[in-house]
PDB file of C-alpha atoms in Angstrom:
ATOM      1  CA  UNK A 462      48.556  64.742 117.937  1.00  0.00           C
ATOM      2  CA  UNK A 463      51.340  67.141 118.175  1.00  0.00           C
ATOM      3  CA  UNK A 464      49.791  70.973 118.448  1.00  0.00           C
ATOM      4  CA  UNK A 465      51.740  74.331 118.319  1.00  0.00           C
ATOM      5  CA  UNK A 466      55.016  72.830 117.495  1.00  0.00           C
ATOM      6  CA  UNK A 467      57.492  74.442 115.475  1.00  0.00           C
ATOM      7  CA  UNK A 468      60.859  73.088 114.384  1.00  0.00           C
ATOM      8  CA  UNK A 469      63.387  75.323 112.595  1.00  0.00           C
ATOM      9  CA  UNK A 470      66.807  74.636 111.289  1.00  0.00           C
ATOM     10  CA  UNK A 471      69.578  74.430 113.532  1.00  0.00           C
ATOM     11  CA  UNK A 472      72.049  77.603 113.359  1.00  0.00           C
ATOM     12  CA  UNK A 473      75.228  77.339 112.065  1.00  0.00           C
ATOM     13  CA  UNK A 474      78.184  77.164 114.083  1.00  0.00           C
ATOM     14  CA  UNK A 475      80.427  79.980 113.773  1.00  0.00           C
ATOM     15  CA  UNK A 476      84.166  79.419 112.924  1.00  0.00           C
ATOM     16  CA  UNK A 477      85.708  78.979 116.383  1.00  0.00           C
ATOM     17  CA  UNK A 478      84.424  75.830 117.292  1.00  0.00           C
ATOM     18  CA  UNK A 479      86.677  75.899 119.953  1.00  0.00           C
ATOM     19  CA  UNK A 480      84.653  78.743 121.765  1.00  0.00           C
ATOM     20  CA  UNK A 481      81.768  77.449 123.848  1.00  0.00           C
ATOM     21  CA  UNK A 482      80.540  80.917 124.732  1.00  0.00           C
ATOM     22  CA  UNK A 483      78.908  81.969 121.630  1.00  0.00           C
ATOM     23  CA  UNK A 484      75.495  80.511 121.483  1.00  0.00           C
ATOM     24  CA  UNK A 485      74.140  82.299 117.920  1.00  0.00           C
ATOM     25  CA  UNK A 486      75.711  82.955 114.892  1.00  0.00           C
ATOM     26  CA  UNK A 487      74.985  86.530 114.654  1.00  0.00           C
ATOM     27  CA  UNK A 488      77.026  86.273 117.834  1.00  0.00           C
ATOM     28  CA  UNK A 489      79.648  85.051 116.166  1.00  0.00           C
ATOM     29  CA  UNK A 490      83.006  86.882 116.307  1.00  0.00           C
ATOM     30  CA  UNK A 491      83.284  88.862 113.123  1.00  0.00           C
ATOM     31  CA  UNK A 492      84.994  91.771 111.360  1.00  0.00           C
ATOM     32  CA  UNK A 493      82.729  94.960 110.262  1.00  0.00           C
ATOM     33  CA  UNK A 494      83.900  97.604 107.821  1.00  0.00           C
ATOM     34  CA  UNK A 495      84.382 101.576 108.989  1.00  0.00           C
ATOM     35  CA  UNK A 496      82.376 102.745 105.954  1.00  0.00           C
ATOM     36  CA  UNK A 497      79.691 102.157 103.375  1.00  0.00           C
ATOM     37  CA  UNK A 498      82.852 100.253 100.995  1.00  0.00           C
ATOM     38  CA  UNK A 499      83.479  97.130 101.894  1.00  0.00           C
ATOM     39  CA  UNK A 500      87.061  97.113 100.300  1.00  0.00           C
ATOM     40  CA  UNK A 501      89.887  99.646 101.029  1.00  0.00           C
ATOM     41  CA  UNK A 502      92.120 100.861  98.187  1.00  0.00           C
ATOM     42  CA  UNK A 503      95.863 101.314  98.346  1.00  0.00           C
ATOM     43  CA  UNK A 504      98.420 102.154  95.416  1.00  0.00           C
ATOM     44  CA  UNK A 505     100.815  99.466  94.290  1.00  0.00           C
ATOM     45  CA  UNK A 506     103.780 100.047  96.106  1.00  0.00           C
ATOM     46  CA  UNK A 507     102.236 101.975  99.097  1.00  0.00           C
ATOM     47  CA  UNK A 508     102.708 101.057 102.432  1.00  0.00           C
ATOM     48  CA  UNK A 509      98.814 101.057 104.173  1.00  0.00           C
ATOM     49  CA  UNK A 510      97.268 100.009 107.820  1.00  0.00           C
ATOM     50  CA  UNK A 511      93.812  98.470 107.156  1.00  0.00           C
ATOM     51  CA  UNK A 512      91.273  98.991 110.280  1.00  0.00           C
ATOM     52  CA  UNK A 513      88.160  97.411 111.078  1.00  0.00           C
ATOM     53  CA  UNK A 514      85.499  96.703 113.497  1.00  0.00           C
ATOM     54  CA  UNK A 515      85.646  93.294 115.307  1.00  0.00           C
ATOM     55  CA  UNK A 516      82.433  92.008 116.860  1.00  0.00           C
ATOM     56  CA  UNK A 517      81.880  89.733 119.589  1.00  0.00           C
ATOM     57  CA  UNK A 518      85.208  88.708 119.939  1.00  0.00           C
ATOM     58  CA  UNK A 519      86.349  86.675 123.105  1.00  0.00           C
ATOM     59  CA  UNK A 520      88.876  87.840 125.250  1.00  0.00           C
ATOM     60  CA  UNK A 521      90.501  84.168 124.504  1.00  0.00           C
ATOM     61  CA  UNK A 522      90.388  85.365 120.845  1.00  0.00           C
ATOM     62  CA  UNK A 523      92.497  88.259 121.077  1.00  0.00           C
ATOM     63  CA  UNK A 524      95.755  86.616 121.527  1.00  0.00           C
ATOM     64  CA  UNK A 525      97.644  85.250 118.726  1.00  0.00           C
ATOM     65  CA  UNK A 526      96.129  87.868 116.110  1.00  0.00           C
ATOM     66  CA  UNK A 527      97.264  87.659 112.640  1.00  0.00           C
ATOM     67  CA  UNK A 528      96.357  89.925 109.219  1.00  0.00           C
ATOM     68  CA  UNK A 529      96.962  88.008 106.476  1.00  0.00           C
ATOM     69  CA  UNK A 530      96.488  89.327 102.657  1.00  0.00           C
ATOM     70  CA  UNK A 531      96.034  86.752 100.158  1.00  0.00           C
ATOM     71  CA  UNK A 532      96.560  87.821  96.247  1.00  0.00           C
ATOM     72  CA  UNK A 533      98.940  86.963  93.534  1.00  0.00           C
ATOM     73  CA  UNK A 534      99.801  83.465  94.541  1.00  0.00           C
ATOM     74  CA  UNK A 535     101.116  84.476  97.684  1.00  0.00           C
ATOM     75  CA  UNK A 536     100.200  85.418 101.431  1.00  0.00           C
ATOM     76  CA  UNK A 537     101.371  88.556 103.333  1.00  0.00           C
ATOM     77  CA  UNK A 538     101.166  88.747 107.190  1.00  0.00           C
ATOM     78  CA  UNK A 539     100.975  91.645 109.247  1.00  0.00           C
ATOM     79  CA  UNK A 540     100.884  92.391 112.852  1.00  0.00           C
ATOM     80  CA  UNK A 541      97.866  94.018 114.864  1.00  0.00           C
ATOM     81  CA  UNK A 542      96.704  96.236 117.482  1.00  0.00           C
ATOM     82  CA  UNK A 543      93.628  95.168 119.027  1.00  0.00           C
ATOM     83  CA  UNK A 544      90.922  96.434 121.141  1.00  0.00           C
ATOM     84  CA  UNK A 545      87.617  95.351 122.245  1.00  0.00           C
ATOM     85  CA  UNK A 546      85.800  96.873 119.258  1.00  0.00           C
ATOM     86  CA  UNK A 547      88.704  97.452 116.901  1.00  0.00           C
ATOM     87  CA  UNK A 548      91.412  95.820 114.913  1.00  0.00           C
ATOM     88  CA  UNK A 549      94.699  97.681 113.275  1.00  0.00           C
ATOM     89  CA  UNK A 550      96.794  95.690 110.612  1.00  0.00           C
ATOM     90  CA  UNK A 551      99.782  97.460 111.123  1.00  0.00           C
ATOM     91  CA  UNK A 552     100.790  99.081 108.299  1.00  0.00           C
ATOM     92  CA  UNK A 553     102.518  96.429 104.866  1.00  0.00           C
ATOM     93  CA  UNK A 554     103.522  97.665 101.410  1.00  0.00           C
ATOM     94  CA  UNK A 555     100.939  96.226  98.957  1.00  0.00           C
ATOM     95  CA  UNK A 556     102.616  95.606  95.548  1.00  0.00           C
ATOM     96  CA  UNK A 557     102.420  93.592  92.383  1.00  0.00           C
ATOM     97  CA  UNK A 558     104.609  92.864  89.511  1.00  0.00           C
ATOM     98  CA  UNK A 559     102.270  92.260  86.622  1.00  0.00           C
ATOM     99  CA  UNK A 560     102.062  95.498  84.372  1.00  0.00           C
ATOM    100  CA  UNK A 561      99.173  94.386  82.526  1.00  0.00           C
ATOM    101  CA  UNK A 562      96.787  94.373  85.247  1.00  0.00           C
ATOM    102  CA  UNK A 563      95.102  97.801  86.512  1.00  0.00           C
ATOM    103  CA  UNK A 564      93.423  95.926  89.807  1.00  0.00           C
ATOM    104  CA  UNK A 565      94.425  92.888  91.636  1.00  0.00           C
ATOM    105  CA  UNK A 566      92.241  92.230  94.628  1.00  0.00           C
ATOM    106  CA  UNK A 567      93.758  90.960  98.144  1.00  0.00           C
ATOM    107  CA  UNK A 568      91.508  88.791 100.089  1.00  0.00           C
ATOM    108  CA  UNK A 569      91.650  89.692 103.649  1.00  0.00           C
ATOM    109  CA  UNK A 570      91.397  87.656 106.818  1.00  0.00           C
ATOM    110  CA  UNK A 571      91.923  87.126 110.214  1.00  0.00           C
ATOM    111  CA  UNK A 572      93.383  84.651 112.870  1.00  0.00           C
ATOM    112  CA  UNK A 573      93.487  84.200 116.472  1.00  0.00           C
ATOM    113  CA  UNK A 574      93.121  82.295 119.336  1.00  0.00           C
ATOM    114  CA  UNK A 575      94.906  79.518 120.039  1.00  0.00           C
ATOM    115  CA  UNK A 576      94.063  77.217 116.979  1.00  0.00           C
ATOM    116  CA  UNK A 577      94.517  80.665 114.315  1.00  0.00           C
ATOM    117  CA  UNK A 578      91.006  80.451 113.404  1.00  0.00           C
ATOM    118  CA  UNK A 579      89.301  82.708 110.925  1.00  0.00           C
ATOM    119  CA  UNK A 580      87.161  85.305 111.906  1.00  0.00           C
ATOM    120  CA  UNK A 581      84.136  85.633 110.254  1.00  0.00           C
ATOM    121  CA  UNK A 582      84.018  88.384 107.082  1.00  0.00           C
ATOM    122  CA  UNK A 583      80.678  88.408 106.420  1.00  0.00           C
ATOM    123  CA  UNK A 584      80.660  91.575 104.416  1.00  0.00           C
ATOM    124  CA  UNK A 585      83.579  89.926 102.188  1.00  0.00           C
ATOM    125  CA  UNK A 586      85.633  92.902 103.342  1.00  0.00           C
ATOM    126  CA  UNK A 587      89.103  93.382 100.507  1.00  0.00           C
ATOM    127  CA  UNK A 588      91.968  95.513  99.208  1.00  0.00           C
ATOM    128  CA  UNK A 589      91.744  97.074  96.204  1.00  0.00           C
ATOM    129  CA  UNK A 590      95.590  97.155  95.096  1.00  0.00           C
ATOM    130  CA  UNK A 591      95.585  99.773  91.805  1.00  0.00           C
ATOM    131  CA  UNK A 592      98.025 101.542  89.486  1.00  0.00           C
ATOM    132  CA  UNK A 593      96.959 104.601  88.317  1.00  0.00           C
ATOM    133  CA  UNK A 594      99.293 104.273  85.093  1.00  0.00           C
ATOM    134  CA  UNK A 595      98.222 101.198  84.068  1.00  0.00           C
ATOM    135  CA  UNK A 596      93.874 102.030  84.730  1.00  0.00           C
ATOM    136  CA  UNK A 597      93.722 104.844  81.902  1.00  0.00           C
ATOM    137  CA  UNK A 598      96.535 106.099  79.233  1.00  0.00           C
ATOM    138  CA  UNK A 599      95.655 109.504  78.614  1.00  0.00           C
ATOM    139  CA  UNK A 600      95.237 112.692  80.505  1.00  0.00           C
ATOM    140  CA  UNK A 601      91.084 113.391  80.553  1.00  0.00           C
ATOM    141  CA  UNK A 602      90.522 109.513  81.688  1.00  0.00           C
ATOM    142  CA  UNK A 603      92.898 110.337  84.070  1.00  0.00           C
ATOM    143  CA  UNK A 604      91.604 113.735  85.479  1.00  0.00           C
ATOM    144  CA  UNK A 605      88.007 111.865  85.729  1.00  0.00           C
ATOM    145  CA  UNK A 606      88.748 108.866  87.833  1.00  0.00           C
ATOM    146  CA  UNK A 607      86.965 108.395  91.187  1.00  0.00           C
ATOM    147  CA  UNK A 608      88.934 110.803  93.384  1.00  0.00           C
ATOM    148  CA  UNK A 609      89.142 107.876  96.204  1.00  0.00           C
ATOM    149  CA  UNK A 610      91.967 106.779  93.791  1.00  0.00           C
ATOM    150  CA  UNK A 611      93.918 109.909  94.312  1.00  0.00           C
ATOM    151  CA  UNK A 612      95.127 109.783  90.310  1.00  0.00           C
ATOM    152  CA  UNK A 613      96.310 113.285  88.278  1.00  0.00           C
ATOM    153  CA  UNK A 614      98.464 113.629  85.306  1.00  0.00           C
ATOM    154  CA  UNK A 615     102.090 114.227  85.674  1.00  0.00           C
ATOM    155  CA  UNK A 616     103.420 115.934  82.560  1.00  0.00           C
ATOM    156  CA  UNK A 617     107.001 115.536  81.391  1.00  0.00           C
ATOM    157  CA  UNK A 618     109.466 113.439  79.275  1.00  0.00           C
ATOM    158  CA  UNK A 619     107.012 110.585  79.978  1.00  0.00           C
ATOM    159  CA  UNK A 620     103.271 111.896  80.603  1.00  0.00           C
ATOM    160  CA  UNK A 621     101.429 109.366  82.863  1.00  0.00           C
ATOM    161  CA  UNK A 622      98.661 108.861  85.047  1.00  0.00           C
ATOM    162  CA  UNK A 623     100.117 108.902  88.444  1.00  0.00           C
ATOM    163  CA  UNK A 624     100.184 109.754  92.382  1.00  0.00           C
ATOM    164  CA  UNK A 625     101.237 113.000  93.645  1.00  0.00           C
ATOM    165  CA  UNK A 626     103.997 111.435  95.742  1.00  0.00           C
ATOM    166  CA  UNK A 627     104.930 109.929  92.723  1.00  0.00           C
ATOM    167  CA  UNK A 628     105.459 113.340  90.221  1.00  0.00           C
ATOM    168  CA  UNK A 629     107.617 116.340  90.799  1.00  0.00           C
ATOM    169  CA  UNK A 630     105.357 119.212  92.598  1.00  0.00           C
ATOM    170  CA  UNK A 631     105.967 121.462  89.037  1.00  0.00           C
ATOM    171  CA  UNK A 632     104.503 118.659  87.179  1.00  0.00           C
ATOM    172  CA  UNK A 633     101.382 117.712  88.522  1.00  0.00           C
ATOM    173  CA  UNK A 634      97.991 118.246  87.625  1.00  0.00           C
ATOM    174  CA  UNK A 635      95.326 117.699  89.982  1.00  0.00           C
ATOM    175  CA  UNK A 636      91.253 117.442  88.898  1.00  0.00           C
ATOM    176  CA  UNK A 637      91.011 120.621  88.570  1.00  0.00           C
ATOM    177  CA  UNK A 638      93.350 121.301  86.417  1.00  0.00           C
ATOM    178  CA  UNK A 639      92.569 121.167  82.301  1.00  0.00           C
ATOM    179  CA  UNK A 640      95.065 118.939  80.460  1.00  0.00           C
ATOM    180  CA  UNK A 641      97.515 120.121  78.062  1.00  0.00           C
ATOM    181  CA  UNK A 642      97.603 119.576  74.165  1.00  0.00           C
ATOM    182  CA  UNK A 643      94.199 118.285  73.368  1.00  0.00           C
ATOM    183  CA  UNK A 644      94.163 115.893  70.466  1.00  0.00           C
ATOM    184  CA  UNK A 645      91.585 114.843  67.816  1.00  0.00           C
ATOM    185  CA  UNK A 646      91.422 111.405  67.499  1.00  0.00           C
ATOM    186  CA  UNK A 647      90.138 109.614  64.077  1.00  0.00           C
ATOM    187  CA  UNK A 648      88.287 111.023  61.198  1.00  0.00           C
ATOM    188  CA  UNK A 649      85.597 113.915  62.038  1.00  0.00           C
ATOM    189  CA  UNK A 650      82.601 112.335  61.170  1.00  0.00           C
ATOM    190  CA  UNK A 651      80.590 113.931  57.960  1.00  0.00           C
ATOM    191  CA  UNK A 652      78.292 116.596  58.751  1.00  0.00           C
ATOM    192  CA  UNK A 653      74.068 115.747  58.675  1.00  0.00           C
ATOM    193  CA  UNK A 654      71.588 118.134  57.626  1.00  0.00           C
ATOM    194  CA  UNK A 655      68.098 117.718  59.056  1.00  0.00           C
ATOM    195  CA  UNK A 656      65.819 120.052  56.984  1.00  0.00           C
ATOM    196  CA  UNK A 657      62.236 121.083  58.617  1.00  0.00           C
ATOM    197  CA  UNK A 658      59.018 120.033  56.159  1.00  0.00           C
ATOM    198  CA  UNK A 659      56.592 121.151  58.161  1.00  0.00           C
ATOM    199  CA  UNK A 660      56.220 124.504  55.667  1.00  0.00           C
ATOM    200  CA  UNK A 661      56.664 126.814  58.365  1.00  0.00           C
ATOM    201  CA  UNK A 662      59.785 127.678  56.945  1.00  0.00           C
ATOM    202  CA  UNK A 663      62.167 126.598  60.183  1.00  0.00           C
ATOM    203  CA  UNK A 664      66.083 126.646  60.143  1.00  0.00           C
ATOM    204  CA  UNK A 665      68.093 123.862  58.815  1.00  0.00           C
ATOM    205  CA  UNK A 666      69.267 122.044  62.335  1.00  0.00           C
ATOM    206  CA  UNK A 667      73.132 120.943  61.573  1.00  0.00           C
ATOM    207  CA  UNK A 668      74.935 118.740  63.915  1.00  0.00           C
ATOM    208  CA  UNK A 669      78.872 117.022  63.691  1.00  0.00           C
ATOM    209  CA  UNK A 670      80.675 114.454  65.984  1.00  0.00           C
ATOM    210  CA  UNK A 671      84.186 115.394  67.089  1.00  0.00           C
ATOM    211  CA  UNK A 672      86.161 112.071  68.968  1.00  0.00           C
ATOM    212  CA  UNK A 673      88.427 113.680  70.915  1.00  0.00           C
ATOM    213  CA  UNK A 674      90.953 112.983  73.842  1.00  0.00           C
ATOM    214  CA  UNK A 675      93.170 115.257  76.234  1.00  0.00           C
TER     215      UNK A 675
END
């Protein structure tokens, strides 16, 4: 009788099978985000280096780097710095056509070594490729998007949601700012009376909605 045996699942290999030094998966060579996001957001039509950590790696897996950016149908490559704990795509204009879509999400990998292997992305790390003008249509959306989008309202011939680089300095409003020419939207909705029967003689309590947009 067998006593004090315990048998466990082997681990996984990690995706360079070609590397005989790794001996555990959580050794496996790997890319780690900067932050707490685990996707990086650039403007359509901005030009934007994406860094991250690289784990592990082995120093025959630093030659032959490649970024590569996978999202509407077609594949982007950029070129790389590399040191032992860090990786710099070198910076690529991220664009799409489509003027439908507010988001369109890149997936983001990369090769080396040899063979152009994958490095492991655990943490499923993205771009976020946005356009301001096509996420919201009117000023107050606008004003109160997440600030990592960078968005304000650019007033003129053809009001939009947009980026600063993108507006004339004289017409660009920032959060802070209060939009122009607030608008009522829709019918005002009829006013309810809620009278007090408890005999104490208390105040009628009125109350209206108002839809309104800036």
């Amino acid at each position: 009788m067998l006593r004090g045996l315990r048998v466990s699942d082997a681990a996984p290999a990690c995706s360079d099978q070609t590397t005989a030094a790794v001996q555990s998966p959580v050794k496996c060579p790997q890319l780690e985000t900067t932050s707490f996001d685990t996707d990086v957001v650039v403007h359509s039509g901005q030009n934007k280096s994406i860094s991250v950590r690289v784990a592990d790696i082995q120093p025959d897996q630093m030659d032959n780097v490649l970024c590569l950016f996978t999202y509407s149908w077609e594949v982007k490559y950029s070129t790389w710095k590399i040191t032992s704990s860090n990786l710099e795509c070198e910076a690529l204009q991220f664009e799409f056509s489509d003027v439908t879509l507010p988001i369109v999400t890149a997936q983001f990998t990369v090769t080396s070594g040899k063979n152009s292997v994958p490095l492991d992305n655990p943490q499923n790390i993205t771009v976020r490729i946005y356009k301001c003008g096509t996420m919201v249509t009117n000023c107050g959306q606008c004003l109160s998007m997440d600030p990592e989008y960078e968005c304000g309202w650019c007033v003129g011939a053809s009001p939009t949601c947009s980026l600063q680089t993108l507006c004339p300095a004289s017409d660009w409003l920032d959060r802070s700012a209060v939009c122009p020419n607030p608008q009522i939207l829709g019918e005002m909705m009829p006013m309810i009376l809620i009278r007090r029967h408890d005999g104490n003689g208390g105040p009628e309590l009125c109350t209206t909605r108002v839809l309104a947009t800036f």
